[in-house]
Tab-separated table of N, CA and C in Angstrom:
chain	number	residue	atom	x	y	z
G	1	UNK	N	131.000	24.184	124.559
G	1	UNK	CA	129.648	24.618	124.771
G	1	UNK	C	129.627	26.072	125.200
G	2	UNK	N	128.484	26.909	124.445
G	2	UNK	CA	128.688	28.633	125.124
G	2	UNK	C	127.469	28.649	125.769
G	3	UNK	N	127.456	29.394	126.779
G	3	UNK	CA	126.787	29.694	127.234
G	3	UNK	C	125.919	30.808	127.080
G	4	UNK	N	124.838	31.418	127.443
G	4	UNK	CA	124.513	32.850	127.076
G	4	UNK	C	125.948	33.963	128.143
G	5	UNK	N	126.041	33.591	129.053
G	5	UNK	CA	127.308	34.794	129.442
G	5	UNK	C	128.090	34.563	128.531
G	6	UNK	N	128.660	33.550	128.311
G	6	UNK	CA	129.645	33.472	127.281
G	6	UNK	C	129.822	34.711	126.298
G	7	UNK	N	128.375	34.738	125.194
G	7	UNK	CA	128.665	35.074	124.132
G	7	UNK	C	128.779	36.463	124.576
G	8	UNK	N	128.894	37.542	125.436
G	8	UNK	CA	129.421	38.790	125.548
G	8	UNK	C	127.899	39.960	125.547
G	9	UNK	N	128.364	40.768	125.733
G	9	UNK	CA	127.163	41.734	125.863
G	9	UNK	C	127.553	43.092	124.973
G	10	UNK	N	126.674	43.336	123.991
G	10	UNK	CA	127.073	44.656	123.054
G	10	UNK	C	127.436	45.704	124.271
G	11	UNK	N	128.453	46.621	123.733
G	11	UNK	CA	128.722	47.913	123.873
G	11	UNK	C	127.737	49.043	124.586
G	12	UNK	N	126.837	48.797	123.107
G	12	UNK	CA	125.353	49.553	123.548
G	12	UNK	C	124.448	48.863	124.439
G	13	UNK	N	124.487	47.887	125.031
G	13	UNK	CA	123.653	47.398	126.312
G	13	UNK	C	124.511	47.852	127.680
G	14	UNK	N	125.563	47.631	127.443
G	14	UNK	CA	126.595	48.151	128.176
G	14	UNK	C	126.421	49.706	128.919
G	15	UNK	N	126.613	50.148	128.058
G	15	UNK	CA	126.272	51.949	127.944
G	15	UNK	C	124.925	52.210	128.325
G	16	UNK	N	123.973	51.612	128.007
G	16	UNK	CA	122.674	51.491	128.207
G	16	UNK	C	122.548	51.219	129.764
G	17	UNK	N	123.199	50.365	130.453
G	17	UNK	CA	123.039	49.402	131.689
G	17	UNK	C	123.426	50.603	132.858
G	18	UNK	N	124.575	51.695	132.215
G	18	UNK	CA	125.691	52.443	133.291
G	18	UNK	C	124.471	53.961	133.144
G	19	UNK	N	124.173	54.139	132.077
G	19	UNK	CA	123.175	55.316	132.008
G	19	UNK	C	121.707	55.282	133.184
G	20	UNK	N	121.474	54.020	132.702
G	20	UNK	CA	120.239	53.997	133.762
G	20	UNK	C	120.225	53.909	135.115
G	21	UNK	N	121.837	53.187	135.953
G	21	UNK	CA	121.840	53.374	137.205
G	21	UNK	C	122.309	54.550	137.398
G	22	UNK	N	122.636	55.812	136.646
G	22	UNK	CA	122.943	57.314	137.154
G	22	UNK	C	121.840	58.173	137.177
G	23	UNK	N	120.324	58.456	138.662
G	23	UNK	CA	119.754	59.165	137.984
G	23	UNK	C	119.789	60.735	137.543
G	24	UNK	N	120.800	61.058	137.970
G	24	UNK	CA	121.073	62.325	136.768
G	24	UNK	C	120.327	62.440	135.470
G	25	UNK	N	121.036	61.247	134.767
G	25	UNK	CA	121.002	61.045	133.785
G	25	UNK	C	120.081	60.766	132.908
G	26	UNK	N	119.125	59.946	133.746
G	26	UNK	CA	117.303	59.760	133.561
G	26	UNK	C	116.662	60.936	133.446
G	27	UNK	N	117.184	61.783	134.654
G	27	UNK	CA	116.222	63.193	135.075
G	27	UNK	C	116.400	63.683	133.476
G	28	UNK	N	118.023	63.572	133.221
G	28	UNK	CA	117.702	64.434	131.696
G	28	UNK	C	117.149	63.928	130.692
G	29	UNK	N	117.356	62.596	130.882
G	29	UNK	CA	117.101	62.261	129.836
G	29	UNK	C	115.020	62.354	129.540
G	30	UNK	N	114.600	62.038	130.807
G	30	UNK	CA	113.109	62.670	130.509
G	30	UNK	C	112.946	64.103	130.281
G	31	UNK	N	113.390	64.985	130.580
G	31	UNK	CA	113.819	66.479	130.161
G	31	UNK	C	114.000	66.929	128.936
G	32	UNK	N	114.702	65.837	128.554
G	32	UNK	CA	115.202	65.800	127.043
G	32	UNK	C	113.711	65.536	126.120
G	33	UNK	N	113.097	64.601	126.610
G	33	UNK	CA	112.101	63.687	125.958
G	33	UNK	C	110.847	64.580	125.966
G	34	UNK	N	110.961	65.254	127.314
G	34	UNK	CA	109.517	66.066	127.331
G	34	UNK	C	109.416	67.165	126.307
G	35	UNK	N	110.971	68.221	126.320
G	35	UNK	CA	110.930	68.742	124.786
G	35	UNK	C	111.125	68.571	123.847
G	36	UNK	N	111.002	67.314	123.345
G	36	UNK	CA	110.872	67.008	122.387
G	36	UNK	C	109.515	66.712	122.016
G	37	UNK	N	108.785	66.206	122.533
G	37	UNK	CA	107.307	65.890	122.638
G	37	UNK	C	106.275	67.275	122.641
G	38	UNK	N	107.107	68.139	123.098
G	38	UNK	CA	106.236	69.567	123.207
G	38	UNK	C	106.558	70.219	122.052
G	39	UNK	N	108.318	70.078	121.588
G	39	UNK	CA	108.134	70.346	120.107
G	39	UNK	C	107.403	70.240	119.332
G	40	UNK	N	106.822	68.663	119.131
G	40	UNK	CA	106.414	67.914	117.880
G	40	UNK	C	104.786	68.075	118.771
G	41	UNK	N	103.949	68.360	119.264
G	41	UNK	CA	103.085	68.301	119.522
G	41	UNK	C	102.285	69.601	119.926
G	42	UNK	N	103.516	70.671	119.803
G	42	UNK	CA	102.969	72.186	120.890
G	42	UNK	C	101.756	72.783	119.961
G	43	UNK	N	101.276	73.030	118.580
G	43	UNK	CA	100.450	73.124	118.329
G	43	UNK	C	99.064	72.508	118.966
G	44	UNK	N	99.104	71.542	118.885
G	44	UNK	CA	97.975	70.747	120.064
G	44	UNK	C	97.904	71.106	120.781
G	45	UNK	N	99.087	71.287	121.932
G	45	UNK	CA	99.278	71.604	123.579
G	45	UNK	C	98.522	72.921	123.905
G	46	UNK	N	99.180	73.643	122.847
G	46	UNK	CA	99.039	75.230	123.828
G	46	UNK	C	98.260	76.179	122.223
G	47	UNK	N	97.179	75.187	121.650
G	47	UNK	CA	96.351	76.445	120.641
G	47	UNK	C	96.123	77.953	120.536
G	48	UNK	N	96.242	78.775	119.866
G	48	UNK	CA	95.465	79.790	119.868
G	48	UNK	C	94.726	80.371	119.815
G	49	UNK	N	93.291	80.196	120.282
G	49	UNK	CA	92.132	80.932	119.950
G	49	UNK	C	91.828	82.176	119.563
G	50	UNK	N	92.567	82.839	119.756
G	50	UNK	CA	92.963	84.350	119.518
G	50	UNK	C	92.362	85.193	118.018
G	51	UNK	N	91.016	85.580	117.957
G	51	UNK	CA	90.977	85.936	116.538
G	51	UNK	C	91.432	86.760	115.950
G	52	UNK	N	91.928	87.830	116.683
G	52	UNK	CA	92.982	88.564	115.661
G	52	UNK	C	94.455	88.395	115.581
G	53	UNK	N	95.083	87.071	115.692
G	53	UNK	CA	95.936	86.841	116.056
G	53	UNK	C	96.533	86.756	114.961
G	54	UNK	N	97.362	88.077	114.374
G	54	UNK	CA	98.817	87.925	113.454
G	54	UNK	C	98.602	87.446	112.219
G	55	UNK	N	97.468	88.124	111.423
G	55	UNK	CA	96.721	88.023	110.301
G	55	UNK	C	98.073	87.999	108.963
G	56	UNK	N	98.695	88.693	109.350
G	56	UNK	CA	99.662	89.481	108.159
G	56	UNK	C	98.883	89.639	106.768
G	57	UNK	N	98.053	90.632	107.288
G	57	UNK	CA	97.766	91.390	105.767
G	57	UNK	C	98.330	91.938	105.600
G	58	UNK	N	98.797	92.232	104.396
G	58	UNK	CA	100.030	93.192	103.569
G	58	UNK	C	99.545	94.388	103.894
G	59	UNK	N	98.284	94.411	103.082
G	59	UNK	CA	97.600	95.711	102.982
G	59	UNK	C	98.018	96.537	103.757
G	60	UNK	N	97.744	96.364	105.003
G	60	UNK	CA	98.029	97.372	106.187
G	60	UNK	C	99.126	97.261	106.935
G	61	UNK	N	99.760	96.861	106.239
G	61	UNK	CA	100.946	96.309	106.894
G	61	UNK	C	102.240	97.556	107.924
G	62	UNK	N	101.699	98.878	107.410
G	62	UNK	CA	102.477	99.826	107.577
G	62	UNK	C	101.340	100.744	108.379
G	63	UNK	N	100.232	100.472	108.412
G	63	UNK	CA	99.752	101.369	109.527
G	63	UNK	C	99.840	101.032	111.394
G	64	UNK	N	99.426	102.214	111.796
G	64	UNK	CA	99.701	102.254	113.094
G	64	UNK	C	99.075	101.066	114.117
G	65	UNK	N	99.396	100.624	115.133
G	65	UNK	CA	98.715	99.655	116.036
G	65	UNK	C	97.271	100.311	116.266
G	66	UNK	N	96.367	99.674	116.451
G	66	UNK	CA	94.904	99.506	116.930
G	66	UNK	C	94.568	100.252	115.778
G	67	UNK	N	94.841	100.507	113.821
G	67	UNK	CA	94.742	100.561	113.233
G	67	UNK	C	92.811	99.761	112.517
G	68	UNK	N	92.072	100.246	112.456
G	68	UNK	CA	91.011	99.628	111.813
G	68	UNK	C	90.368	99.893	110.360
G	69	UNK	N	90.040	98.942	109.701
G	69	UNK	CA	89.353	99.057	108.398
G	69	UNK	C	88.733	97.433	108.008
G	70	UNK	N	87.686	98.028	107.223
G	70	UNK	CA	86.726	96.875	107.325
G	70	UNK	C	87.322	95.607	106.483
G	71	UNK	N	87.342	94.469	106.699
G	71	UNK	CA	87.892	93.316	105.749
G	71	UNK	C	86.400	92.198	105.063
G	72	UNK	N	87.361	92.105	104.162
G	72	UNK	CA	86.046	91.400	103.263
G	72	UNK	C	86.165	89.559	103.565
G	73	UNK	N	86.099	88.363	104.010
G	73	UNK	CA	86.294	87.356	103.928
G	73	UNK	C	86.081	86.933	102.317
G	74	UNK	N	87.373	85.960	101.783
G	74	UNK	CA	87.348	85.527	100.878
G	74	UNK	C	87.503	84.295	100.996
G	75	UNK	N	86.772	83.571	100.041
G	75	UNK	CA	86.777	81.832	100.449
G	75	UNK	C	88.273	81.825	99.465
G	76	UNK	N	89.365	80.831	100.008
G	76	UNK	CA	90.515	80.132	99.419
G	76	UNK	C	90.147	79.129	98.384
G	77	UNK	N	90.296	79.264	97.493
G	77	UNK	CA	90.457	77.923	96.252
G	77	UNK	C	91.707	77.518	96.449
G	78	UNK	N	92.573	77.978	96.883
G	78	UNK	CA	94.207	77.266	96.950
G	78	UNK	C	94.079	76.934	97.943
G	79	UNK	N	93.444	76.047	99.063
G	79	UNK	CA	93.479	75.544	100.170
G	79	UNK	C	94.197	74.353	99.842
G	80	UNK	N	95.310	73.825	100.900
G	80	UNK	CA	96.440	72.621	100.536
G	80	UNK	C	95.594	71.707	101.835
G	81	UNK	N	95.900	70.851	101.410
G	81	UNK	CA	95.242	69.499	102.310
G	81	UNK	C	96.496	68.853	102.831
G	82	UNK	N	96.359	69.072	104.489
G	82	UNK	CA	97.750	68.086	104.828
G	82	UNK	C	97.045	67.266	105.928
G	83	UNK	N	98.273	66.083	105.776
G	83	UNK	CA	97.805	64.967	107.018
G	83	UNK	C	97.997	65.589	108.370
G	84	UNK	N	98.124	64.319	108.902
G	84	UNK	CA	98.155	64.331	110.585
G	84	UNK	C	99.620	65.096	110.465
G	85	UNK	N	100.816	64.423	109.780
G	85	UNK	CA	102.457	64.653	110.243
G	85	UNK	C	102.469	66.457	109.790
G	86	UNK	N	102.008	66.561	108.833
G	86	UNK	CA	101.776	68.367	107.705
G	86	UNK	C	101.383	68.753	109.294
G	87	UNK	N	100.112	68.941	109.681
G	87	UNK	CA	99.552	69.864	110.256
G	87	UNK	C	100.753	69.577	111.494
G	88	UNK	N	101.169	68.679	112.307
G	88	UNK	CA	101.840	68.794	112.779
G	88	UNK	C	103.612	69.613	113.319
G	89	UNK	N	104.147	69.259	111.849
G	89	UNK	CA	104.855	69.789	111.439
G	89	UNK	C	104.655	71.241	110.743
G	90	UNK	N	104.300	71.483	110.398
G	90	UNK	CA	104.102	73.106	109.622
G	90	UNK	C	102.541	73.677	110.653
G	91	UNK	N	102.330	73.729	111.986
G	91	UNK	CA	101.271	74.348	112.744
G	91	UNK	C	100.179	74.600	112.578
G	92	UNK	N	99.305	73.002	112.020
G	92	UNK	CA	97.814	73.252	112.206
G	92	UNK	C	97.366	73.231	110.828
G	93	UNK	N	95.734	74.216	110.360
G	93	UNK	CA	95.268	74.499	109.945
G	93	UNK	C	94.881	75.605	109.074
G	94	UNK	N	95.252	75.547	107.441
G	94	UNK	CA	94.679	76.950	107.204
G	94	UNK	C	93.325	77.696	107.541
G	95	UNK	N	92.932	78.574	107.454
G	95	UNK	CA	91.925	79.315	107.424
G	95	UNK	C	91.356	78.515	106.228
G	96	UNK	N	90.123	78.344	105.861
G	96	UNK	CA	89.362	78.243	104.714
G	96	UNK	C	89.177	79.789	103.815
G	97	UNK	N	89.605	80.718	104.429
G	97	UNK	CA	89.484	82.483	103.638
G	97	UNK	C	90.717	83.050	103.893
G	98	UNK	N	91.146	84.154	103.027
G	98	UNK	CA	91.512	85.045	103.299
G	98	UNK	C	91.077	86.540	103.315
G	99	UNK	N	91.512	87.075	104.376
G	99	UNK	CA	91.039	88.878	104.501
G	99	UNK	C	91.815	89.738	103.740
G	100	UNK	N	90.418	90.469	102.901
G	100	UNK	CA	90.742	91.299	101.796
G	100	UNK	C	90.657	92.983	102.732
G	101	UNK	N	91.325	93.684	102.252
G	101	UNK	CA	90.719	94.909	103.298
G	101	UNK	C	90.135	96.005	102.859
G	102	UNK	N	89.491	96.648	102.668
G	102	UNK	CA	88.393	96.933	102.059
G	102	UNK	C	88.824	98.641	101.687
G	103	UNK	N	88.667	99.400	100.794
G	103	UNK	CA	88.632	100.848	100.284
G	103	UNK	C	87.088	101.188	100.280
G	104	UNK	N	86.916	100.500	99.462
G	104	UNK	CA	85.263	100.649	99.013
G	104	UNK	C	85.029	99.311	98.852
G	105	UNK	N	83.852	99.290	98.512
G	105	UNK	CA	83.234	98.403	97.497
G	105	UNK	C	81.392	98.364	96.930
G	106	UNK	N	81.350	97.949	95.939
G	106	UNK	CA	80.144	98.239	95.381
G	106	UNK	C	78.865	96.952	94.790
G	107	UNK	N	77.597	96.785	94.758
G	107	UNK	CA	77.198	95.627	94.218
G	107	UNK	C	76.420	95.698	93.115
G	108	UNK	N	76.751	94.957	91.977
G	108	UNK	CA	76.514	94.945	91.125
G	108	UNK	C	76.054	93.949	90.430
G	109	UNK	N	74.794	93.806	89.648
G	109	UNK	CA	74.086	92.700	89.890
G	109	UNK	C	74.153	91.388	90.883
G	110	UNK	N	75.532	89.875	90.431
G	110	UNK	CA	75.446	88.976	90.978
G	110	UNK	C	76.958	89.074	91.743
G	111	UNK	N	77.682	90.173	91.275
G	111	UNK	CA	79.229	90.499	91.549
G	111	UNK	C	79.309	91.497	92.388
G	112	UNK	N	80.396	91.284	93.571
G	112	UNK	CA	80.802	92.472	94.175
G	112	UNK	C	81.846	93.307	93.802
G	113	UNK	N	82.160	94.378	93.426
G	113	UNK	CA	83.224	95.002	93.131
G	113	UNK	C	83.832	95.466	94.200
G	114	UNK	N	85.224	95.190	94.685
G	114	UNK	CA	85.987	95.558	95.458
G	114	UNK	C	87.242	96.601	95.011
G	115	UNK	N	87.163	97.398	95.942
G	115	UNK	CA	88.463	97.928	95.907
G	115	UNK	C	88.961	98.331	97.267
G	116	UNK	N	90.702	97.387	96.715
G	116	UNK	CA	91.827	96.905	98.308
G	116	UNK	C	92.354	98.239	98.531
G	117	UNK	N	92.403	98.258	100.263
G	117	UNK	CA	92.625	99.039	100.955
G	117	UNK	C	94.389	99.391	100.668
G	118	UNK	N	95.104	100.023	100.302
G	118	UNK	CA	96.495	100.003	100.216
G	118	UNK	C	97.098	101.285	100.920
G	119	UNK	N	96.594	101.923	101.730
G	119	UNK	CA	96.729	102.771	102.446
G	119	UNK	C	97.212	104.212	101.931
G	120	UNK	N	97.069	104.255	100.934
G	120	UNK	CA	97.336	105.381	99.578
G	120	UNK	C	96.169	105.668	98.615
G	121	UNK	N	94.977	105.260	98.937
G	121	UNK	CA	93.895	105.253	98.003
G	121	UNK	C	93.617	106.630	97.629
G	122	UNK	N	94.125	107.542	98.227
G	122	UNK	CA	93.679	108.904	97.428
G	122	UNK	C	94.547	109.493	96.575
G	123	UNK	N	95.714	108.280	96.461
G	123	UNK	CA	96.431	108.717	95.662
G	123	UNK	C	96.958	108.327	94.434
G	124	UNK	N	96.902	106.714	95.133
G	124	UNK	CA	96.806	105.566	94.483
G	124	UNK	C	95.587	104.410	94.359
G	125	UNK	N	94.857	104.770	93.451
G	125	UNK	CA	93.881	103.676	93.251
G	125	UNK	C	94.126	102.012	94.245
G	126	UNK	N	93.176	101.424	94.358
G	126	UNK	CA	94.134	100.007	94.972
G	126	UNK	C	93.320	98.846	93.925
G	127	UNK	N	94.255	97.806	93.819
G	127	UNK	CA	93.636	96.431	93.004
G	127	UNK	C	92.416	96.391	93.360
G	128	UNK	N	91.162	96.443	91.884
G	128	UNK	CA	90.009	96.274	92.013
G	128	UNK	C	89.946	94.445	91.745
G	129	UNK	N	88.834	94.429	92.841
G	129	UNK	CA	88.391	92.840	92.667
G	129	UNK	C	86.992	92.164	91.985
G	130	UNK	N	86.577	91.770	91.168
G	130	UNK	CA	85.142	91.092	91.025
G	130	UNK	C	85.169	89.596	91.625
G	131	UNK	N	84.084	89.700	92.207
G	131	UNK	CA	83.809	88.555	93.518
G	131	UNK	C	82.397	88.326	93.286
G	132	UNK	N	82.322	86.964	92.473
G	132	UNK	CA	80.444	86.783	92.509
G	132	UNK	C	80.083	85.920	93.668
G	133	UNK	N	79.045	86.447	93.973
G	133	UNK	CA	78.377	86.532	95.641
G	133	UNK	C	77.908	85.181	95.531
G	134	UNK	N	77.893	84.043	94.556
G	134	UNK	CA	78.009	82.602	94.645
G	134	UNK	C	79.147	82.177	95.957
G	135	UNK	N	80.841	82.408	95.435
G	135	UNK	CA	81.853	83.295	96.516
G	135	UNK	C	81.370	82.753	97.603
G	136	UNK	N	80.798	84.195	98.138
G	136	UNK	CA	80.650	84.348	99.242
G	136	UNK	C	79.541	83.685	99.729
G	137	UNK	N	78.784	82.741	99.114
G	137	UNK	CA	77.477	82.226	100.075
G	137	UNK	C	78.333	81.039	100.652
G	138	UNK	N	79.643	80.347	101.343
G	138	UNK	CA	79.780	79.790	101.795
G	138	UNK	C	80.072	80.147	102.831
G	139	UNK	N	79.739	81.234	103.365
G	139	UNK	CA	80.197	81.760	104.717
G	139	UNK	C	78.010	82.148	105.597
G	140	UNK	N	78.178	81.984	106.717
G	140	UNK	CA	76.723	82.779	107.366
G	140	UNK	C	76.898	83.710	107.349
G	141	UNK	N	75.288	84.620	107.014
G	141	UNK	CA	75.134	85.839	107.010
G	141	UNK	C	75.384	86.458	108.240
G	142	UNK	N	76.232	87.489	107.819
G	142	UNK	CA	76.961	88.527	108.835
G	142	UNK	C	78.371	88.238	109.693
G	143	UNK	N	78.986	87.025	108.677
G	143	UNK	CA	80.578	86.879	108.842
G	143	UNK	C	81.052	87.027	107.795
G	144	UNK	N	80.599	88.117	106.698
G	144	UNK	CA	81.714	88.284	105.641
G	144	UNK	C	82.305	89.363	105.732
G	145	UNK	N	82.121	90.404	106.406
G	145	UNK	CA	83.211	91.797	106.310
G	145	UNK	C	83.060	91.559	108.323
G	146	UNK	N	84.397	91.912	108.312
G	146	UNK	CA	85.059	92.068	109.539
G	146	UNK	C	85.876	93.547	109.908
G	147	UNK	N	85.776	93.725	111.386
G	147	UNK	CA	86.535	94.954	111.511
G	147	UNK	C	87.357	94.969	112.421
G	148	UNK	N	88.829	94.715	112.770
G	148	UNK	CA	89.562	94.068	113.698
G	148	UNK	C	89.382	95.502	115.155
């Protein structure tokens, strides 16, 4: 006849049993657990509200700090849709736009004509854009050009 002592106790209960009466070992091991949890969650934890926070427009990519020029909001058609684990893993939320930065620009009947700021415009023309102001009616009036 066996008994339950009998049949022996795994290794890993074992190991398990000697870990938990050391609390050292707890302390780390919640230590351990808390960064890990702040890893996988720090987007949540500690957001950025910050609106000019680290845009990386090319455009200007080479001018000086506290650098200004006007930006155009562009609505994204390539917006990617991720779940709960995406936003988690890869930090959040895109923008619904991206910032165009502005040289000029002109209006023309239902289209805006743009031309991008490339920080050489008097020397170098910059990529002209047509943008019909359909576009842009998904934004409220007086959040489509920005000036950081």
């Amino acid at each position: 006849m066996s008994t339950s002592d009998d049949r022996g106790t795994s290794l890993g209960r074992i190991a398990w049993q000697r870990l938990r009466r050391d609390p050292l070992a707890v302390a780390g091991m919640v230590v351990i657990g808390l960064a890990v949890c702040i890893a996988l969650f720090g987007a949540n934890i500690r957001p950025d509200p910050t609106p000019w926070a680290n845009r990386q427009v090319l455009g200007i990519r080479d001018q000086p700090p506290g650098f200004k020029v006007p930006m155009l909001k562009v609505p994204r058609a390539d917006r990617s849709t991720s779940g709960f684990f995406g936003r988690m893993l890869f930090g959040g939320s895109e923008e619904p736009f991206s910032l165009l930065p502005l040289h000029a620009w002109t209006l023309k009947g239902d289209t805006v004509l743009v031309e991008e700021f490339n920080g050489h415009n008097d020397l170098v023309p910059g990529e002209e854009y047509r943008i019909p102001l359909t576009e842009l009616s998904a934004f409220p009036p007086g959040s489509l050009m920005t000036v950081p």
